[in-house]
Coordinates of C-alpha atoms and ligand atoms in Angstrom, one line a residue:
X1 CA 80.5 4.6 -53.0
X2 CA 81.9 2.7 -55.7
X3 CA 83.9 4.8 -57.7
X4 CA 82.3 4.6 -61.6
X5 CA 84.2 3.4 -64.5
X6 CA 84.1 4.8 -67.8
X7 CA 82.8 1.6 -69.6
X8 CA 78.9 2.3 -67.7
X9 CA 76.5 1.2 -69.9
X10 CA 73.8 4.1 -70.0
X11 CA 71.3 2.5 -67.6
X12 CA 74.1 1.0 -65.3
X13 CA 75.1 5.0 -65.3
X14 CA 71.8 6.2 -64.2
X15 CA 72.1 3.4 -61.4
X16 CA 75.2 4.6 -60.1
X17 CA 73.2 7.9 -59.5
X18 CA 70.5 6.5 -57.9
X19 CA 72.5 4.5 -55.7
X20 CA 74.4 7.1 -54.3
X21 CA 71.3 8.7 -53.3
X22 CA 69.9 5.3 -51.7
X23 CA 73.3 5.4 -49.5
X24 CA 72.3 8.8 -48.1
X25 CA 68.9 7.7 -48.0
X26 CA 70.0 4.6 -46.3
X27 CA 67.4 2.5 -48.4
X28 CA 67.0 -1.2 -47.6
X29 CA 68.7 -3.9 -50.0
X30 CA 65.3 -4.5 -51.2
X31 CA 64.2 -1.2 -51.7
X32 CA 67.3 -0.9 -53.7
X33 CA 66.2 -3.7 -55.8
X34 CA 62.8 -2.7 -56.9
X35 CA 63.8 1.2 -57.5
X36 CA 67.0 -0.3 -59.6
X37 CA 65.1 -2.3 -62.0
X38 CA 62.1 -1.9 -64.0
X39 CA 58.6 -2.6 -63.7
X40 CA 57.8 -3.6 -67.4
X41 CA 60.0 -4.1 -70.8
X42 CA 58.0 -4.9 -74.2
X43 CA 59.8 -5.5 -77.1
X44 CA 58.3 -5.4 -80.6
X45 CA 58.5 -6.8 -84.0
X46 CA 57.8 -3.4 -86.2
X47 CA 58.0 -4.4 -89.9
X48 CA 57.4 -1.1 -91.9
X49 CA 56.3 -1.3 -95.8
X50 CA 58.3 1.3 -97.7
X51 CA 57.5 3.1 -100.6
X52 CA 59.4 1.1 -103.1
X53 CA 56.8 -2.2 -101.5
X54 CA 60.3 -3.8 -99.7
X55 CA 59.7 -4.8 -96.1
X56 CA 61.9 -4.0 -93.7
X57 CA 62.0 -5.3 -90.0
X58 CA 63.0 -3.1 -87.1
X59 CA 62.1 -3.7 -83.1
X60 CA 60.6 -1.2 -81.0
X61 CA 60.6 -1.0 -77.1
X62 CA 58.2 0.1 -74.2
X63 CA 59.8 0.2 -70.6
X64 CA 57.7 1.0 -67.5
X65 CA 60.4 2.0 -64.3
X66 CA 58.2 3.2 -61.9
X67 CA 54.6 4.1 -61.2
X68 CA 54.4 4.5 -58.0
X69 CA 53.2 8.6 -58.0
X70 CA 51.2 7.8 -60.9
X71 CA 50.9 6.8 -64.7
X72 CA 54.0 5.8 -66.6
X73 CA 55.0 8.8 -68.4
X74 CA 57.9 9.0 -71.1
X75 CA 59.1 10.1 -74.9
X76 CA 59.1 7.9 -78.1
X77 CA 62.6 8.1 -79.5
X78 CA 62.9 6.9 -83.4
X79 CA 67.1 6.3 -83.1
X80 CA 69.6 3.7 -84.4
X81 CA 70.8 3.7 -80.6
X82 CA 67.5 3.4 -79.2
X83 CA 68.2 -0.6 -77.9
X84 CA 67.0 -1.8 -74.9
X85 CA 69.7 -0.8 -72.4
X86 CA 69.2 2.9 -73.8
X87 CA 65.6 2.7 -73.4
X88 CA 65.8 1.2 -70.0
X89 CA 67.9 4.3 -68.9
X90 CA 65.7 6.9 -70.4
X91 CA 63.1 5.3 -68.5
X92 CA 64.5 5.6 -65.2
X93 CA 65.4 9.2 -65.6
X94 CA 61.8 9.8 -66.0
X95 CA 61.2 8.3 -62.9
X96 CA 63.7 10.7 -60.9
X97 CA 62.6 13.5 -62.7
X98 CA 58.8 13.8 -62.4
X99 CA 59.2 13.1 -58.7
X100 CA 61.7 15.8 -58.6
X101 CA 59.7 18.5 -60.5
X102 CA 56.7 17.0 -58.5
X103 CA 54.5 16.4 -61.2
X104 CA 52.3 13.0 -60.5
X105 CA 53.8 10.4 -63.2
X106 CA 56.0 7.6 -63.1
X107 CA 58.6 6.9 -65.3
X108 CA 58.9 5.4 -68.9
X109 CA 60.4 5.6 -72.5
X110 CA 59.7 4.3 -76.1
X111 CA 62.0 3.6 -78.5
X112 CA 62.2 2.3 -82.2
X113 CA 65.6 1.1 -82.9
X114 CA 65.4 2.9 -86.8
X115 CA 67.5 5.4 -88.9
X116 CA 64.8 7.7 -90.0
X117 CA 66.9 9.7 -92.0
X118 CA 65.6 9.5 -95.9
X119 CA 62.5 7.9 -94.5
X120 CA 59.5 9.7 -96.3
X121 CA 56.4 10.6 -94.5
X122 CA 54.3 7.9 -95.7
X123 CA 56.8 5.1 -94.2
X124 CA 57.1 7.1 -90.7
X125 CA 53.3 7.3 -90.5
X126 CA 53.0 3.3 -91.2
X127 CA 55.7 2.7 -88.7
X128 CA 54.4 4.7 -86.0
X129 CA 51.1 3.3 -86.5
X130 CA 52.3 -0.5 -86.1
X131 CA 54.2 0.6 -83.4
X132 CA 51.4 1.9 -81.5
X133 CA 49.0 -1.3 -82.3
X134 CA 52.2 -3.1 -80.6
X135 CA 52.7 -1.4 -77.9
X136 CA 48.6 0.2 -77.4
X137 CA 47.4 -2.8 -74.7
X138 CA 49.8 -1.2 -72.1
X139 CA 49.3 2.4 -72.7
X140 CA 46.3 4.6 -71.3
X141 CA 45.3 7.8 -70.0
X142 CA 45.9 6.9 -66.6
X143 CA 48.4 4.1 -67.1
X144 CA 51.1 5.2 -69.6
X145 CA 51.2 8.6 -71.6
X146 CA 53.6 8.8 -74.6
X147 CA 55.0 12.2 -75.5
X148 CA 57.8 13.4 -78.4
X149 CA 61.8 12.6 -77.9
X150 CA 64.3 12.5 -80.7
X151 CA 63.1 12.4 -84.2
X152 CA 59.3 12.5 -83.5
X153 CA 57.3 15.3 -83.2
X154 CA 53.8 16.4 -83.0
X155 CA 52.9 14.9 -85.9
X156 CA 54.0 11.6 -84.6
X157 CA 51.8 11.7 -81.8
X158 CA 48.9 12.9 -83.8
X159 CA 49.4 9.4 -85.7
X160 CA 49.8 7.6 -82.2
X161 CA 46.8 9.1 -81.1
X162 CA 44.6 8.2 -84.1
X163 CA 45.9 4.6 -84.4
X164 CA 45.1 4.1 -80.6
X165 CA 41.7 5.6 -80.9
X166 CA 40.9 3.3 -83.6
X167 CA 41.5 0.4 -81.5
X168 CA 40.3 1.6 -77.8
X169 CA 38.3 4.7 -78.7
X170 CA 39.0 8.5 -78.8
X171 CA 41.4 9.6 -76.0
X172 CA 42.7 13.3 -75.9
X173 CA 45.1 12.4 -73.4
X174 CA 46.8 9.1 -74.4
X175 CA 49.8 11.4 -75.5
X176 CA 51.1 14.8 -75.1
X177 CA 53.3 16.8 -77.3
X178 CA 50.0 17.1 -79.4
X179 CA 49.5 19.6 -82.0
X180 CA 47.0 22.4 -80.4
X181 CA 44.3 21.2 -83.2
X182 CA 44.3 18.0 -81.5
X183 CA 44.1 19.2 -77.5
X184 CA 48.0 20.3 -77.6
X185 CA 48.7 22.8 -75.3
X186 CA 50.4 26.3 -75.9
X187 CA 54.0 26.6 -75.4
X188 CA 54.7 22.7 -75.3
X189 CA 56.6 22.2 -78.3
X190 CA 59.3 25.0 -76.7
X191 CA 58.8 23.6 -73.1
X192 CA 61.9 21.5 -73.0
X193 CA 64.4 24.3 -74.4
X194 CA 62.6 26.9 -72.0
X195 CA 62.6 25.0 -69.2
X196 CA 66.4 24.7 -69.9
X197 CA 67.1 28.4 -70.5
X198 CA 65.2 29.0 -66.8
X199 CA 67.7 26.8 -65.4
X200 CA 70.5 28.4 -66.6
X201 CA 69.4 31.7 -65.5
X202 CA 69.2 30.4 -62.0
X203 CA 72.5 28.6 -62.2
X204 CA 74.2 31.9 -63.3
X205 CA 72.6 33.7 -60.5
X206 CA 74.0 31.2 -57.9
X207 CA 77.2 31.8 -59.3
X208 CA 76.8 35.7 -59.4
X209 CA 76.0 36.0 -63.1
X210 CA 73.4 37.1 -65.3
X211 CA 71.8 36.2 -68.8
X212 CA 72.9 39.6 -70.2
X213 CA 75.6 39.3 -72.3
X214 CA 76.6 35.6 -70.8
X215 CA 78.1 33.3 -73.4
X216 CA 76.3 30.3 -74.2
X217 CA 77.5 27.0 -76.8
X218 CA 74.5 24.4 -77.9
X219 CA 74.9 21.0 -79.3
X220 CA 72.0 19.5 -81.0
X221 CA 69.6 22.2 -83.1
X222 CA 66.8 20.0 -83.2
X223 CA 63.8 20.7 -80.8
X224 CA 65.3 21.2 -77.9
X225 CA 68.4 23.2 -79.1
X226 CA 66.8 25.4 -81.4
X227 CA 63.9 26.6 -78.8
X228 CA 66.9 27.2 -76.1
X229 CA 69.1 29.1 -78.8
X230 CA 66.0 31.2 -79.4
X231 CA 64.6 31.7 -75.8
X232 CA 68.1 32.4 -74.3
X233 CA 69.0 34.9 -77.2
X234 CA 65.7 36.7 -76.3
X235 CA 66.9 36.9 -72.7
X236 CA 70.1 38.3 -73.4
X237 CA 72.7 35.5 -73.7
X238 CA 75.1 35.5 -76.9
X239 CA 75.1 32.4 -78.5
X240 CA 78.3 31.8 -79.8
X241 CA 78.3 28.1 -81.2
X242 CA 75.7 25.7 -82.5
X243 CA 76.1 22.1 -83.7
X244 CA 73.9 19.2 -85.1
X245 CA 74.9 15.9 -86.5
X246 CA 76.7 17.0 -89.7
X247 CA 78.7 19.4 -87.3
X248 CA 78.7 23.3 -86.3
X249 CA 79.2 27.0 -86.5
X250 CA 80.8 29.5 -84.6
X251 CA 81.0 33.0 -84.1
X252 CA 82.4 35.2 -81.2
X253 CA 80.4 38.0 -81.5
X254 CA 77.2 35.9 -81.5
X255 CA 75.1 33.9 -84.1
X256 CA 72.7 35.4 -86.4
X257 CA 69.8 32.9 -85.3
X258 CA 67.4 34.1 -88.3
X259 CA 70.1 33.6 -90.5
X260 CA 70.8 30.0 -88.8
X261 CA 67.2 29.1 -89.1
X262 CA 67.0 29.8 -92.8
X263 CA 70.0 28.0 -93.7
X264 CA 68.9 24.9 -91.7
X265 CA 65.5 25.5 -93.9
X266 CA 67.5 25.6 -96.9
X267 CA 70.3 22.8 -96.6
X268 CA 69.1 20.9 -93.6
X269 CA 71.8 21.5 -91.1
X270 CA 73.6 24.4 -89.7
X271 CA 76.9 23.8 -91.0
X272 CA 78.1 26.0 -93.4
X273 CA 75.9 28.6 -92.6
X274 CA 76.9 32.5 -93.7
X275 CA 79.1 34.4 -91.7
X276 CA 80.4 31.9 -89.0
X277 CA 83.5 29.5 -88.8
X278 CA 83.2 26.1 -88.8
X279 CA 83.4 23.8 -85.5
X280 CA 83.9 20.4 -84.9
X281 CA 81.4 18.9 -82.3
X282 CA 84.0 17.9 -79.9
X283 CA 85.5 21.7 -80.0
X284 CA 82.2 22.9 -79.3
X285 CA 82.1 21.1 -76.0
X286 CA 85.7 22.7 -75.2
X287 CA 84.8 26.7 -75.8
X288 CA 85.5 29.1 -72.8
X289 CA 81.9 29.9 -72.6
X290 CA 79.6 30.9 -69.5
X291 CA 76.9 28.1 -70.3
X292 CA 77.8 25.3 -72.0
X293 CA 74.2 23.3 -73.2
X294 CA 74.6 19.5 -74.4
X295 CA 71.1 19.3 -76.2
X296 CA 71.7 16.2 -78.6
X297 CA 72.8 12.8 -77.6
X298 CA 73.9 11.1 -74.5
X299 CA 77.6 10.3 -73.2
X300 CA 79.4 13.1 -74.9
X301 CA 81.2 14.6 -72.1
X302 CA 83.4 11.5 -70.7
X303 CA 86.8 11.2 -68.8
X304 CA 88.6 11.8 -72.1
X305 CA 87.3 15.2 -72.4
X306 CA 86.0 16.2 -69.1
X307 CA 89.4 18.0 -68.2
X308 CA 89.4 20.0 -71.1
X309 CA 85.7 21.7 -70.6
X310 CA 86.4 25.3 -69.8
X311 CA 82.4 26.2 -69.3
X312 CA 81.4 27.7 -65.9
X313 CA 78.1 25.8 -66.0
X314 CA 76.9 23.0 -68.1
X315 CA 72.9 22.4 -68.4
X316 CA 72.2 18.9 -69.4
X317 CA 69.2 19.5 -71.6
X318 CA 69.7 16.5 -73.5
X319 CA 69.8 13.0 -71.3
X320 CA 72.8 12.0 -69.5
X321 CA 75.0 13.6 -71.9
X322 CA 77.8 13.4 -68.6
X323 CA 79.2 10.1 -67.8
X324 CA 79.1 9.5 -63.9
X325 CA 83.2 9.2 -64.1
X326 CA 83.5 12.8 -66.0
X327 CA 80.7 14.3 -63.4
X328 CA 83.0 13.4 -60.4
X329 CA 85.9 15.1 -62.4
X330 CA 83.9 18.2 -63.4
X331 CA 82.6 18.7 -59.7
X332 CA 86.3 18.4 -58.4
X333 CA 87.2 20.7 -61.0
X334 CA 84.2 23.4 -59.6
X335 CA 82.0 23.2 -63.0
X336 CA 78.2 23.6 -62.1
X337 CA 76.2 20.5 -63.7
X338 CA 72.8 20.9 -63.6
X339 CA 71.4 17.6 -64.1
X340 CA 68.8 16.4 -67.1
X341 CA 66.4 15.2 -64.4
X342 CA 66.0 19.2 -63.4
X343 CA 67.7 21.0 -66.7
X344 CA 65.3 19.1 -69.4
X345 CA 62.0 18.8 -67.3
X346 CA 60.8 21.5 -68.4
X347 CA 58.8 19.2 -71.5
X348 CA 57.4 16.9 -68.9
X349 CA 56.3 19.8 -66.8
X350 CA 54.3 21.1 -69.5
X351 CA 53.0 17.3 -71.0
X352 CA 51.3 17.6 -67.4
X353 CA 50.0 21.0 -67.8
X354 CA 48.6 19.4 -71.4
X355 CA 47.0 16.5 -69.6
X356 CA 45.4 18.4 -67.1
X357 CA 43.9 20.6 -69.4
X358 CA 43.2 17.9 -71.6
X359 CA 41.1 16.0 -68.1
X360 CA 39.4 19.3 -67.4
X361 CA 38.6 20.3 -71.7
X362 CA 40.2 23.5 -70.5
X363 CA 42.9 25.8 -72.7
X364 CA 45.5 27.5 -70.8
X365 CA 46.9 30.8 -72.2
X366 CA 50.9 30.8 -73.5
X367 CA 51.6 33.3 -70.9
X368 CA 49.7 30.9 -68.2
X369 CA 51.8 28.2 -69.2
X370 CA 54.7 30.1 -69.4
X371 CA 54.0 31.3 -65.6
X372 CA 53.4 27.9 -64.1
X373 CA 56.9 26.6 -65.7
X374 CA 58.8 29.1 -64.2
X375 CA 57.4 28.4 -61.0
X376 CA 57.8 24.7 -60.9
X377 CA 61.3 24.5 -62.2
X378 CA 62.3 27.4 -60.1
X379 CA 60.8 25.4 -56.9
X380 CA 62.4 22.5 -57.9
X381 CA 66.1 24.1 -58.6
X382 CA 65.6 25.8 -55.5
X383 CA 64.6 22.5 -53.6
X384 CA 67.9 21.1 -54.9
X385 CA 70.0 24.2 -54.2
X386 CA 68.5 24.0 -50.2
X387 CA 69.2 20.5 -50.1
X388 CA 72.8 20.7 -51.5
X389 CA 73.5 23.7 -49.1
X390 CA 72.2 21.4 -46.1
X391 CA 74.5 18.5 -46.8
X392 CA 78.0 19.8 -47.7
X393 CA 80.2 18.1 -50.1
X394 CA 77.5 16.7 -52.9
X395 CA 77.0 17.9 -56.2
X396 CA 73.7 19.4 -57.5
X397 CA 72.9 16.2 -59.3
X398 CA 73.2 14.1 -55.8
X399 CA 70.9 16.8 -54.3
X400 CA 68.4 16.1 -57.5
X401 CA 68.8 12.5 -56.9
X402 CA 68.4 12.5 -53.2
X403 CA 65.2 14.5 -53.2
X404 CA 63.6 12.4 -56.3
X405 CA 64.3 9.1 -54.5
X406 CA 62.5 10.3 -51.2
X407 CA 59.5 10.9 -52.8
X408 CA 59.3 7.7 -54.8
X409 CA 59.6 5.3 -51.9
X410 CA 57.5 7.8 -49.9
X411 CA 54.8 6.7 -52.6
X412 CA 55.7 3.2 -53.0
X413 CA 55.9 2.7 -49.2
X414 CA 52.2 4.2 -48.8
X415 CA 51.1 1.6 -51.8
X416 CA 52.8 -1.2 -49.9
X417 CA 55.1 -2.0 -53.0
X418 CA 57.9 -2.1 -50.5
Ligands
NAD1 P1 65.2 16.4 -82.2 O1 65.6 14.7 -83.0 O2 64.6 16.9 -82.5 O3 66.8 17.1 -82.3 C1 68.5 16.3 -82.1 C2 69.4 17.6 -82.6 O4 70.6 16.4 -82.3 C3 69.3 17.5 -84.3 O5 69.8 18.6 -84.2 C4 70.3 16.5 -84.7 O6 71.2 16.7 -85.6 C5 71.6 16.6 -83.3 N1 71.9 15.1 -83.1 C6 71.8 13.8 -83.2 N2 72.8 13.6 -83.1 C7 74.4 13.9 -82.9 C8 75.5 14.0 -82.8 N3 75.9 12.5 -82.4 N4 76.0 14.9 -82.2 C9 75.6 16.1 -82.4 N5 74.3 16.5 -82.7 C10 73.7 15.2 -82.8 O7 66.0 15.8 -80.6 P2 65.1 16.9 -79.3 O8 63.9 16.4 -79.0 O9 65.4 18.2 -79.5 O10 66.1 16.1 -78.0 C11 67.4 16.4 -77.9 C12 67.8 15.7 -76.4 O11 66.7 16.2 -75.7 C13 67.5 14.2 -76.2 O12 68.5 13.8 -75.6 C14 66.2 14.2 -75.6 O13 65.9 12.9 -75.1 C15 66.4 15.2 -74.6 N6 64.8 16.0 -74.5 C16 63.9 16.2 -75.3 C17 62.5 16.5 -75.0 C18 61.5 17.0 -75.5 O14 60.5 17.3 -75.2 N7 61.9 16.8 -77.1 C19 62.5 16.6 -73.1 C20 63.4 16.1 -72.4 C21 64.3 15.9 -72.9

């Protein structure tokens, strides 16, 4: 296996993990070349009319990586770094994630490369509608189904559903992560954060620990980080640090999350929350905690800081927060890293439940969703652990990829793709 370098791009990094699994599974060269490329990449121009009349031209993408196991599935991100390379990486992660948790979807991702800070609601709506028009012809309830990701939410999905419906007819299942009033599922908004905490519990139990009194630091206080914090606190964790793009806060005795949420509602950031000490995003990653949960952007744990990580367990709630080189170093240092394709799969799992409910025109209650989510994620976690125990010297990430790759290859071969 080629030793990873620190300068791999995000798609190259995901493919590095895939290729290791391909070696374990002894895949043929042609299979490797199919699965390490993407099926379709769409780049579209998205002119956005601002409230002051000015026109800004941004670019959007939708990348479909692999559809052997079902319709393409993956979120839409609005972010300055959402370029084609990043969206490709995220699309391929979705292929492995949906296979690992065994939901019948393929992998895709979308993005608009834009800084949404300071954009008005009207500007966001016009941009979302224009982007939906430009990519609509490759979407479909049995073809490709978007969902929220960074800087997009249930409102964004409502605009997408409405815009798609104007051209193609009302289609409930065209997006997931919708508001309940438009056919969304109970428990979807919190699902990724909840899933990450379910996985943290399982990883702690494997190291003979438990949630009660365990310390946790979380980078990112958006959808995923804020729900993870709340659910972890309710399960007995002590949340000692939280951050966002502006900086972080620290309180060794545990943060008062009610106070933090009120401060964020008022100021737009966790920074300077009363009763806390300031901490930088870099220092948060170096805290001596039981569980470290990156829940913001990719590439934050690298060769530069891997040797300074003091957490026992890293739960990758964000996508690709650990570079391949850092991943090897953490494994050698005995840190448990639960990979993104398992740790943040709660979102796509409940998206699948939403799609099922829409197809059946049924509504599950919150307890049903939570119960089914626990069951799916625990099964996926246990299969990874069993695989790891059967194959000496491999990490949780390698086990997760090996299981996912097996399933995608089987479906692709049965269809005659390979
Ligand atoms: P979000 O936009 O709701 O929140 C992102 C958070 O990260 C914000 O608090 C923001 O301030 C912070 N942040 C941004 N840049 C940062 C930086 N440079 N340093 C520190 N913090 C920074 O996004 P989200 O939906 O919570 O997604 C977070 C991560 O989880 C992403 O990697 C995303 O791909 C992944 N994820 C999300 C979902 C989902 O259902 N929303 C599902 C799977 C994976």
